[in-house]
Each structure stands twice: as structure tokens, then as C-alpha cells.
Coordinates of C-alpha atoms in Angstrom, one line a residue:
X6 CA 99.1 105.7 105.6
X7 CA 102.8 104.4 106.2
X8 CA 102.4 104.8 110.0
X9 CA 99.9 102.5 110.1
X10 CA 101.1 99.6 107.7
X11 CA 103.6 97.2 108.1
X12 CA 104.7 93.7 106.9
X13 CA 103.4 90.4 108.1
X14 CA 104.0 86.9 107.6
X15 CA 101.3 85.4 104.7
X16 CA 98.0 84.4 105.8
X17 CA 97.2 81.0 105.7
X18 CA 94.6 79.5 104.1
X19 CA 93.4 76.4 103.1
X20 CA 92.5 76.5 99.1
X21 CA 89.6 75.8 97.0
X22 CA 90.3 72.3 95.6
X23 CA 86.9 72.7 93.0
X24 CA 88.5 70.4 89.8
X25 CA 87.4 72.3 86.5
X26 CA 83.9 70.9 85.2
X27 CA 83.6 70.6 81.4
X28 CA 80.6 69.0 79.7
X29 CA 81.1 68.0 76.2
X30 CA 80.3 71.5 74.4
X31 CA 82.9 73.8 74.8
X32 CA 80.0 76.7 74.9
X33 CA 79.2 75.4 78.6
X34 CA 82.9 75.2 80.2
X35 CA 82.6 76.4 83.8
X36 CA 84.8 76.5 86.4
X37 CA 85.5 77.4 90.2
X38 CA 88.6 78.7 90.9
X39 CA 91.6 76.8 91.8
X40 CA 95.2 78.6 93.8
X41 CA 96.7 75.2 93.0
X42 CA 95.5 74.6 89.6
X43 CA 96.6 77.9 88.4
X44 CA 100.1 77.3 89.7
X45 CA 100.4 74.3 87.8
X46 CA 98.8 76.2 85.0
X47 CA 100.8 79.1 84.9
X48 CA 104.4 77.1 85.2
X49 CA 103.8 75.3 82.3
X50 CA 102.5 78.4 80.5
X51 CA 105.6 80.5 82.2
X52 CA 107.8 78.1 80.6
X53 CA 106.7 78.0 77.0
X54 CA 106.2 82.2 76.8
X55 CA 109.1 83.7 79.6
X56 CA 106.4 85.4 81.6
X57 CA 108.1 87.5 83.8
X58 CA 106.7 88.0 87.5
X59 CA 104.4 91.5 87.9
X60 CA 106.4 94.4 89.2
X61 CA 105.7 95.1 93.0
X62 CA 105.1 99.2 92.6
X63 CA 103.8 101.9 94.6
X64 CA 100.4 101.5 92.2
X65 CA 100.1 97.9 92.1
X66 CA 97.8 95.6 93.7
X67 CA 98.2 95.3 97.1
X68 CA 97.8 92.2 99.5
X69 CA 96.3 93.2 103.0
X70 CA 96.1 91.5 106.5
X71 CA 94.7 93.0 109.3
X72 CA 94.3 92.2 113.4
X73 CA 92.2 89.4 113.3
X74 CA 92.3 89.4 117.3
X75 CA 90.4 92.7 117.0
X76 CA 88.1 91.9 113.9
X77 CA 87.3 88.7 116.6
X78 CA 86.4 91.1 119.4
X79 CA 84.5 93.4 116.9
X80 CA 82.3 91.0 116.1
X81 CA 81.3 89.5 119.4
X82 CA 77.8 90.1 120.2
X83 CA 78.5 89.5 123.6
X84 CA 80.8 92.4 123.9
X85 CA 79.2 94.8 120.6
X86 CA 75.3 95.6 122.0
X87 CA 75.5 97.8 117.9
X88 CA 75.4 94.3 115.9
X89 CA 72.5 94.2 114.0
X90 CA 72.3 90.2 113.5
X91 CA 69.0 90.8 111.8
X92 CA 70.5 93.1 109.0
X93 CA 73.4 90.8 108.6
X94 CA 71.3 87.6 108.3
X95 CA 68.8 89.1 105.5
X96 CA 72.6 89.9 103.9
X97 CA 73.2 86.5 104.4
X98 CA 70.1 85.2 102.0
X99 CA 71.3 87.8 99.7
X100 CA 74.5 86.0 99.5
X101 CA 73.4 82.6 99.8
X102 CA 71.5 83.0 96.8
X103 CA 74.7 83.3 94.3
X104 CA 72.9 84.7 91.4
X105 CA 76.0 84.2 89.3
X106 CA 76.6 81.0 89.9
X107 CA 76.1 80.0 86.6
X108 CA 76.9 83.7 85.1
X109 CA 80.7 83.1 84.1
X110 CA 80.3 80.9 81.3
X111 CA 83.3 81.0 79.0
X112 CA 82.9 80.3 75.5
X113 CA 84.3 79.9 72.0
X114 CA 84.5 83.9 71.4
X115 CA 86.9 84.7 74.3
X116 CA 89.9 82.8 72.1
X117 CA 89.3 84.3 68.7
X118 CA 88.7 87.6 70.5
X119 CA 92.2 87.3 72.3
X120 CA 93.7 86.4 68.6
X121 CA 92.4 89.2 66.7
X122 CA 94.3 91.7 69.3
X123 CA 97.6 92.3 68.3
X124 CA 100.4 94.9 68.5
X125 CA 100.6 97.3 71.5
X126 CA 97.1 96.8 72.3
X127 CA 97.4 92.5 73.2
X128 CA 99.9 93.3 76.1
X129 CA 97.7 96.1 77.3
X130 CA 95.0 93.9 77.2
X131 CA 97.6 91.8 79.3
X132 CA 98.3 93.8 81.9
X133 CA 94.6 94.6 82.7
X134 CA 94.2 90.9 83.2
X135 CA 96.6 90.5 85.1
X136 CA 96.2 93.4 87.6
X137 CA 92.5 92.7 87.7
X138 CA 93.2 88.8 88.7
X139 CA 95.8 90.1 91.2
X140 CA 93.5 92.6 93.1
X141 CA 90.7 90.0 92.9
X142 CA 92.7 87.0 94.5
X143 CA 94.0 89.8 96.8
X144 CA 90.1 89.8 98.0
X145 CA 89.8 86.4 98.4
X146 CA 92.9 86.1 100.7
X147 CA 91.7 88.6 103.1
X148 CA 87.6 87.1 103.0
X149 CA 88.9 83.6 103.1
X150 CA 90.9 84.3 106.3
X151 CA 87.9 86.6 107.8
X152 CA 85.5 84.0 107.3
X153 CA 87.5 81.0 109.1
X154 CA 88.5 83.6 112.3
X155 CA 85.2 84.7 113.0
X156 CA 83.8 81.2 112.5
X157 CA 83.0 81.0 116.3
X158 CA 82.6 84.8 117.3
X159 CA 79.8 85.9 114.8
X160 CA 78.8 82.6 112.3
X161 CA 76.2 85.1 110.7
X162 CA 79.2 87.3 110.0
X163 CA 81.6 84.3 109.1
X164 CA 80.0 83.1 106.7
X165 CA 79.2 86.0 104.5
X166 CA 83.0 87.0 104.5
X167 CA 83.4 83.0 103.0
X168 CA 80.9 83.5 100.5
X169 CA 82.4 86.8 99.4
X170 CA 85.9 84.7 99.5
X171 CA 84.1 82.6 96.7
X172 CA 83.0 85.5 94.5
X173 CA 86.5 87.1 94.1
X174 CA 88.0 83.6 93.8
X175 CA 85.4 83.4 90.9
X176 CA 86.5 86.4 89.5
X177 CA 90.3 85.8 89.6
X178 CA 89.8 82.7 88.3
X179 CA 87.6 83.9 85.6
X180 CA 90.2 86.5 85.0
X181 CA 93.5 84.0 84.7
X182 CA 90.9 82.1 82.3
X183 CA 91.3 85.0 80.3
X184 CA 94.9 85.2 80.1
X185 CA 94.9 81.8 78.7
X186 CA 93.2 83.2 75.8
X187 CA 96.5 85.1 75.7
X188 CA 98.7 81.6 76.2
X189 CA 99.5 83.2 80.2
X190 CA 98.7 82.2 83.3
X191 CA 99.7 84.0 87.0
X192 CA 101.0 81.9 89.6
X193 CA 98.6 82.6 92.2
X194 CA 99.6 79.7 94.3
X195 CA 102.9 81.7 94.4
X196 CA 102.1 85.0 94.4
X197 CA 99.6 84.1 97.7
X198 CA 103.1 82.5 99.2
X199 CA 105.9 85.8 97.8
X200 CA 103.6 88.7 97.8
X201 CA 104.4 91.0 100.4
X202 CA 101.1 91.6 102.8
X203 CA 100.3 95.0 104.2
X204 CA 98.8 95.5 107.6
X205 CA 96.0 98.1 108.1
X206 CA 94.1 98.1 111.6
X207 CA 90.0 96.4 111.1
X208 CA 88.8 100.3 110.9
X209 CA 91.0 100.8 108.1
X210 CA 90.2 97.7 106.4
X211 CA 86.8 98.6 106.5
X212 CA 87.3 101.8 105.0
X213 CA 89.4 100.9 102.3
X214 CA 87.7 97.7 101.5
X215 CA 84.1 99.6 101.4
X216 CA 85.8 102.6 98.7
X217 CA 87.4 99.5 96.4
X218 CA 84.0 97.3 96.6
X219 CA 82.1 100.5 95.3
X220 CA 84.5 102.2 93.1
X221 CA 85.1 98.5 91.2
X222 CA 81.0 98.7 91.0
X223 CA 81.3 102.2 89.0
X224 CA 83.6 101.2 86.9
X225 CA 82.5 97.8 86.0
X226 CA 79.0 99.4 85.5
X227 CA 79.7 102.3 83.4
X228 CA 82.6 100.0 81.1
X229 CA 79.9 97.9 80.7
X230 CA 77.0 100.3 79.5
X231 CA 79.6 102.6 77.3
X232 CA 80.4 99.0 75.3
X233 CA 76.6 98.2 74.9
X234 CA 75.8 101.4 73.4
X235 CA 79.0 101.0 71.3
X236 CA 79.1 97.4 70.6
X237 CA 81.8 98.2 67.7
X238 CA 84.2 98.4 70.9
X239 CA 83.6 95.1 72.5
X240 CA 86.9 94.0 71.4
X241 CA 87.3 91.1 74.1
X242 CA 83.9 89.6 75.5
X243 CA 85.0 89.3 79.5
X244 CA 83.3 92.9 79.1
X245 CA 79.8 91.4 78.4
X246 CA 79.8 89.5 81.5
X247 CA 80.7 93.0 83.8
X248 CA 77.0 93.9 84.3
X249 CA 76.4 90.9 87.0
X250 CA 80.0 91.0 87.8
X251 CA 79.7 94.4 89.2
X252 CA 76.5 93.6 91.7
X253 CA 79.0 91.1 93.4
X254 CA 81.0 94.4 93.7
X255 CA 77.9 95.9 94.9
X256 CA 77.1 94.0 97.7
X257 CA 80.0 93.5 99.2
X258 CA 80.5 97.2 99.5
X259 CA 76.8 96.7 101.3
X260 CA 78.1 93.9 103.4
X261 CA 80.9 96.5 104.5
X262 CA 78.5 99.7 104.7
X263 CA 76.4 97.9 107.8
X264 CA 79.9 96.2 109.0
X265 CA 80.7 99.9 109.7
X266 CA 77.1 100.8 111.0
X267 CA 77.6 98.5 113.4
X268 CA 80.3 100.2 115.0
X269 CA 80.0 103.9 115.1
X270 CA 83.3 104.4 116.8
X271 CA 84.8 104.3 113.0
X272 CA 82.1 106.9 112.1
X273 CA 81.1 109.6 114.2
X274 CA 83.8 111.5 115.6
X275 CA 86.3 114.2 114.0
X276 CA 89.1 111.5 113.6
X277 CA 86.7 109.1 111.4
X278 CA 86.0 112.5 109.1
X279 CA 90.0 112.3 108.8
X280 CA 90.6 108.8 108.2
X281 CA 87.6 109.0 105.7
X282 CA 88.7 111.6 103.0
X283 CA 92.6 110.2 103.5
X284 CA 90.9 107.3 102.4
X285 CA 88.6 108.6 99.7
X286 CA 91.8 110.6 98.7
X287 CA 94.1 107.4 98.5
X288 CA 91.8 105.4 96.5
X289 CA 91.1 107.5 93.8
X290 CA 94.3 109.5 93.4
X291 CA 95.7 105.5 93.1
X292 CA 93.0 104.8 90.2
X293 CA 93.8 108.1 88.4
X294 CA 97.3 107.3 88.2
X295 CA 97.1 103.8 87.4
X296 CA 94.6 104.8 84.4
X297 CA 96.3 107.9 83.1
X298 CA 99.3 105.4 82.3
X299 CA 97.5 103.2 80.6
X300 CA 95.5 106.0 78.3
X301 CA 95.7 103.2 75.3
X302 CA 93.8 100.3 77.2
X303 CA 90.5 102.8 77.6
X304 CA 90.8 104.1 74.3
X305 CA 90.9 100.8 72.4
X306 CA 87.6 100.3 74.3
X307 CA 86.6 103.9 73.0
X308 CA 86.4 105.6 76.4
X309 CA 88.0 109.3 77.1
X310 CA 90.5 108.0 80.2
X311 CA 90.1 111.2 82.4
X312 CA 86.3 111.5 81.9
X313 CA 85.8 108.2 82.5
X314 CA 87.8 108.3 85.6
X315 CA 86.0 111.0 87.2
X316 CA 82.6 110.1 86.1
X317 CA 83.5 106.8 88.3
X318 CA 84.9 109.2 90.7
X319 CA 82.1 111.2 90.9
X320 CA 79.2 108.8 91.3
X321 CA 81.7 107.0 93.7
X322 CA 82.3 109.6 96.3
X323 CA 78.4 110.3 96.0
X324 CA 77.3 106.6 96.9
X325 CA 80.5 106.7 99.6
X326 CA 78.5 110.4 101.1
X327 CA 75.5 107.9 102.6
X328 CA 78.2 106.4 104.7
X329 CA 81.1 108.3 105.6
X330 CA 80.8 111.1 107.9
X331 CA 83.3 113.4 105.2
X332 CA 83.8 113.1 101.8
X333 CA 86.1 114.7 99.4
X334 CA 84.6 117.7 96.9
X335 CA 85.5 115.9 94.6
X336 CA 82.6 117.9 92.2
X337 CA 85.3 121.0 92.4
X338 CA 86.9 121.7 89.4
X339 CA 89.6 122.3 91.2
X340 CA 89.9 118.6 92.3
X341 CA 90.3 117.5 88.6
X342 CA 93.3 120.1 88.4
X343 CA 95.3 118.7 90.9
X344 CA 94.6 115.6 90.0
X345 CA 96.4 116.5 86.6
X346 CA 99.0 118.1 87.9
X347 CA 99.8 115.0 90.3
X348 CA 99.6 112.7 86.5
X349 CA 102.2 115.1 84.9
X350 CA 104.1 115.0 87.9
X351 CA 104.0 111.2 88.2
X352 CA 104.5 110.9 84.4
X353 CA 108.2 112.9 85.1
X354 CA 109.2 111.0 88.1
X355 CA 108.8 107.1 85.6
X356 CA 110.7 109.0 82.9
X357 CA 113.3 109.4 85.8
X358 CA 112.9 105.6 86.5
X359 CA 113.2 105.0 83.2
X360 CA 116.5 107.0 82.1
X361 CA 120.4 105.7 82.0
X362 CA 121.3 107.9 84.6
X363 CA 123.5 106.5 87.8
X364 CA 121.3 105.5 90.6
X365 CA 122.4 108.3 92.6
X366 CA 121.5 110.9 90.1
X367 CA 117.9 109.5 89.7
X368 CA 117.7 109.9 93.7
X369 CA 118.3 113.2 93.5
X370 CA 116.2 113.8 90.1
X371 CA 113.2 112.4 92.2
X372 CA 113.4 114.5 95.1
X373 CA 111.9 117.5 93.7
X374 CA 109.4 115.7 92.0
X375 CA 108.4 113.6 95.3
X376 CA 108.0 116.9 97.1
X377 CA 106.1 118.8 94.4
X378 CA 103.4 114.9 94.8
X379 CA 103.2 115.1 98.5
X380 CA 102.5 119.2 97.9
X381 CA 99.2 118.6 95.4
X382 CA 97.9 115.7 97.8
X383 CA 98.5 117.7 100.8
X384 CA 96.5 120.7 98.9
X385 CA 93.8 118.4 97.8
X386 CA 93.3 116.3 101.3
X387 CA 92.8 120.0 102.8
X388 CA 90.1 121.2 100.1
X389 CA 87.0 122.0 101.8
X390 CA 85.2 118.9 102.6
X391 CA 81.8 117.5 102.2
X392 CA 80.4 116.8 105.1
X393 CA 78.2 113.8 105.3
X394 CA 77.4 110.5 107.5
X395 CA 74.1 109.0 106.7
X396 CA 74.0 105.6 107.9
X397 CA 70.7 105.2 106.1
X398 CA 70.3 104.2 102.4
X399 CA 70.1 106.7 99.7
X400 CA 67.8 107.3 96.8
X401 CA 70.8 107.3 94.7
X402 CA 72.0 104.6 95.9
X403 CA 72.3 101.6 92.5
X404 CA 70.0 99.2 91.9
X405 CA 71.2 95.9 91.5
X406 CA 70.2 94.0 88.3
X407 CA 70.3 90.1 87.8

């Protein structure tokens, strides 16, 4: 991945300037989200509770940009004979519709929920918030630029990437909502300015965008039916609303599954199988990791962190199969072992990070440890693949539900 990355100046973008609406119940606040409203939001809430900034780690949230010269060329119907305009106009009506426009209705339960959670558990609750609103608004960045580039290439196309820009902003804003429950608020207006941006070519972004669109439905989905069959874990009610959340997920990974269709370059040759499985690799290797750190978050909602992880896996890489010409075996138990051997190895290289020793000594410590990481992913990429490509739409594939 690092050969193709590299650091570029922050997009611009104009921001939503949607005021909050509030009728007089307080069971019927809504809101659209606001970059500028949350600044001002989270410096007076910085101020009174010391938040510190988020950490910028290997694992956290990244912000992309991508060749928007390219994307423009992609796109150009004049130059691309493979555009289907029909398939992206019916996808179009999809998104017009909005059929959570009125979903993300706050109400009286998300503060006394927030209140009730104490101890170790309220700043795990905390951090989920805030990496959840981080990747979101991360989304909206990218679909917001997207949108106003292609404005004159492909309209069709254009506009879906805005409306997607509005479902992510609605998320992130729904999400920073949340942490006011928890008297925070993230600076997005800043972070959108300070973050550092990673570059990956259109074909990447496609790929990696597609995997985080699907993998956020499985998880969403499956949190989501674990708490309604075990309602005595619904500690926090954002959780209730993850059922509709999750087909915004949905589609957009749609919206990306028929971006690639249209260009077959990024599918059918023995460099896409490649790029595919690094990718598959990437993405959940990133989620186990992330998750197996934060083993106390899933089992205050009462889910097993390592099953639940590879059942998302798992019904991931099988929706990803319809698409991608190679996928990961990710069915092999084998798969699950080094994927536990690459969480103990990770778990000794932050109690490294973590130790008094001299910076010079924890250079060295890591080195082994580094090595012994890049061994078990280098073992895991070459596993055996699947080998896949279907372009078409598979029985499997989820339904969505409104």
C-alpha cells in the first residue's frame, strides 16, 4: 500500500450550512449535519471537559483523496463506451428517495442512556463514537469532493456521490450528537482542515471504498439483530437506529459495485486478482485489530469479539466474491490462526509503545515484532485464493429493509 499513497494538501469543500431544526418536543429533534456547527460545538465542549485531540495511528480512521483528473476522465461517456447511464440513473431514484430522511430522530433515552454508563465502559463507549464519526465524516469529504468534480463530466454520476456526501454527513452528525450525550463534541471543522489525507489512485478508491461500504453493512446488521434478540444489552439506543443505518451502507457499496462494472480494466486481469485480496486483506486484518483492542466495548454489548468479527468477515468476503475477480479464503481455519497470531503480535508491539524504556530501546524492541507482522500477512495474502468475478448480482446478496 505505501507505494501507492502519499500526502496531499486538504480537499476543499464548501460545507453544509443546514441550522439544527427543533420543534417544541424534545422527542422530535432532528438535525442535518453541520462542519461548522460542530466546531463551535466541540470548542466550547473541549473547554469545559479537556478533550484531547484523537491519536493519528496506524489503525485509525483515515482521510483519503484521490486523482480527481482521472475519476473526471473515468467518468466521461464520451471517452468510456462501458458506462451504463441506465443502471446509474435507476441508482439515482434509489438515492433520491432518502428513505431515512426522517429515520435519525434523537430522543429523550439517548441522555439517560449515556448517564447510566459509567466506569471503564463510558470512555469505551467514547471512543467508538468518536472513531465511528471520524470515518463517517471521512466519507463525506471524499463524496462531497466527487460530486462537485464530476458535476460536468457525468451529472448522473455527480449527483449520487452528493447524495451519498449527505448520508455520511448524517451519520457523523448523528454520531457527534451522541457524544454530546457524553458532554463531547469532535471538531470536525478542524479535523477536515489538520487531518492528514492519503492518496490512493480512482481504482484503489474503488476497491477500498466498496470493502468499507459492505463490511460497515455486516457489522451494523448483525450488532443490530444480536441486540434485538438480547434487548437486556441495548445499553445506548444509537444501536436501535443501525437496521436503516446500515442500507445506506448498503447501497453505497452498490453505487460502487456498478462504478467498477463499468470499468473492467480494475476487474479482469491478473493484477486486479492482486490488488483485490491486498485489499480484502487490508481491510479486515485493520478491523480485527482495531476490535481485538477494544474486547470490552463488544462485550458490554454481549457479543464474543472474534466470532463476531469473522462472522462479519465471513458474510463480507462472500457478498465481495460477486464482484472481485479473487477473494481471500477467508472460510480456512487457518485464516482465523493467523489472524490471532498477528493480535498477539500487535498486542506485544503497544505494550512496547507503552513501556518506560528510551526511545532507542523501543526501536529496537519493535523490530522483531514488525518483522514477525509483515511475516503472518505475507503468509496470509499468499493463502490459496478464491477465485471469483461475477459482475452479476448474487442470490446471497442482502436484502435491503426500510
Amino acid at each position: 500500500m505505501a507505494a501507492e499513497m502519499a500526502l496531499l494538501k486538504p480537499i476543499s469543500f464548501k460545507p453544509e450550512t443546514s441550522p439544527l431544526k427543533t420543534s417544541a418536543k424534545f422527542s422530535r429533534t432532528t438535525y442535518r449535519f453541520s462542519p461548522k456547527m460542530a466546531a463551535t460545538q466541540a470548542k466550547e465542549t473541549t473547554k469545559k471537559s479537556g478533550k484531547a485531540a484523537i491519536k493519528e495511528t496506524l489503525l485509525a480512521p483515515r482521510f483519503y483523496t484521490t486523482d480527481f483528473d482521472e475519476m473526471e476522465t473515468l467518468f466521461n461517456t464520451e471517452i468510456n463506451k462501458n458506462l451504463n447511464q441506465s443502471e446509474f440513473e435507476a441508482l439515482l431514484q434509489e438515492f433520491k428517495t432518502d428513505y431515512n430522511q426522517t429515520h435519525f430522530v434523537r430522543n429523550k433515552e439517548f441522555k439517560e442512556a449515556a448517564d447510566k454508563i459509567q466506569g471503564p465502559l463510558r470512555q469505551i463507549f467514547v471512543e467508538f463514537l468518536e472513531r465511528s464519526c471520524t470515518a463517517e465524516f471521512s466519507g463525506f469529504l471524499l463524496y462531497k469532493e466527487l460530486g462537485r468534480r464530476l458535476k460536468k463530466t457525468n451529472p448522473v454520476v455527480a449527483e449520487i456521490f452528493s447524495l451519498m456526501s449527505r448520508d455520511e454527513a448524517r451519520h457523523a452528525g448523528f454520531l457527534n450528537k451522541g457524544l454530546s450525550d457524553f458532554n463531547l463534541a469532535l471538531d470536525l471543522g478542524f479535523l477536515t482542515k489538520a487531518r492528514k489525507y492519503t492518496f490512493f489512485k480512482p481504482k484503489f478508491i474503488f476497491y477500498a471504498t466498496y470493502l468499507s461500504e459492505k463490511i460497515g453493512y455486516w457489522r451494523y446488521i448483525t450488532i443490530y439483530r444480536h441486540l434485538k434478540e438480547n434487548p437486556e444489552y441495548q445499553v445506548y439506543p444509537i444501536f436501535k437506529y443501525f437496521e436503516n443505518w446500515c442500507q445506506d451502507e448498503n447501497r453505497h457499496g452498490d453505487f460502487f459495485s456498478a462504478l467498477m462494472k463499468a470499468q473492467p480494466q480494475f476487474l479482469n486481469d491478473w493484477k486486479a486478482k492482486l490488488w483485490s485480496r491486498f485489499f480484502c486483506l487490508s481491510v479486515y486484518v485493520t478491523m480485527y485489530l482495531n476490535d481485538c483492542q477494544r474486547t470490552a466495548f463488544y462485550e458490554g454489548i454481549g457479543l464474543n469479539t472474534k466470532e463476531f468479527d469473522m462472522h462479519v468477515i465471513i458474510e463480507t468476503n462472500r457478498t465481495t466474491a460477486r464482484i472481485f475477480p479473487a477473494v481471500l479464503d477467508v472460510e480456512n481455519p487457518e485464516f482465523k490462526r493467523k489472524l490471532d497470531r498477528m493480535v498477539e503480535i500487535n498486542q506485544k508491539l503497544l505494550a512496547v509503545g507503552e513501556s518506560d524504556a528510551p526511545a532507542l530501546v523501543k526501536n529496537i524492541q519493535r523490530v522483531p515484532l514488525i518483522a514477525a507482522l509483515a511475516s503472518e500477512l505475507l503468509a496470509a495474502y499468499l493463502m490459496p485464493p478464491i477465485e471469483s468475478g461475477s459482475v452479476d448480482f448474487a442470490e446471497f446478496e442482502p436484502q435491503l429493509v426500510y
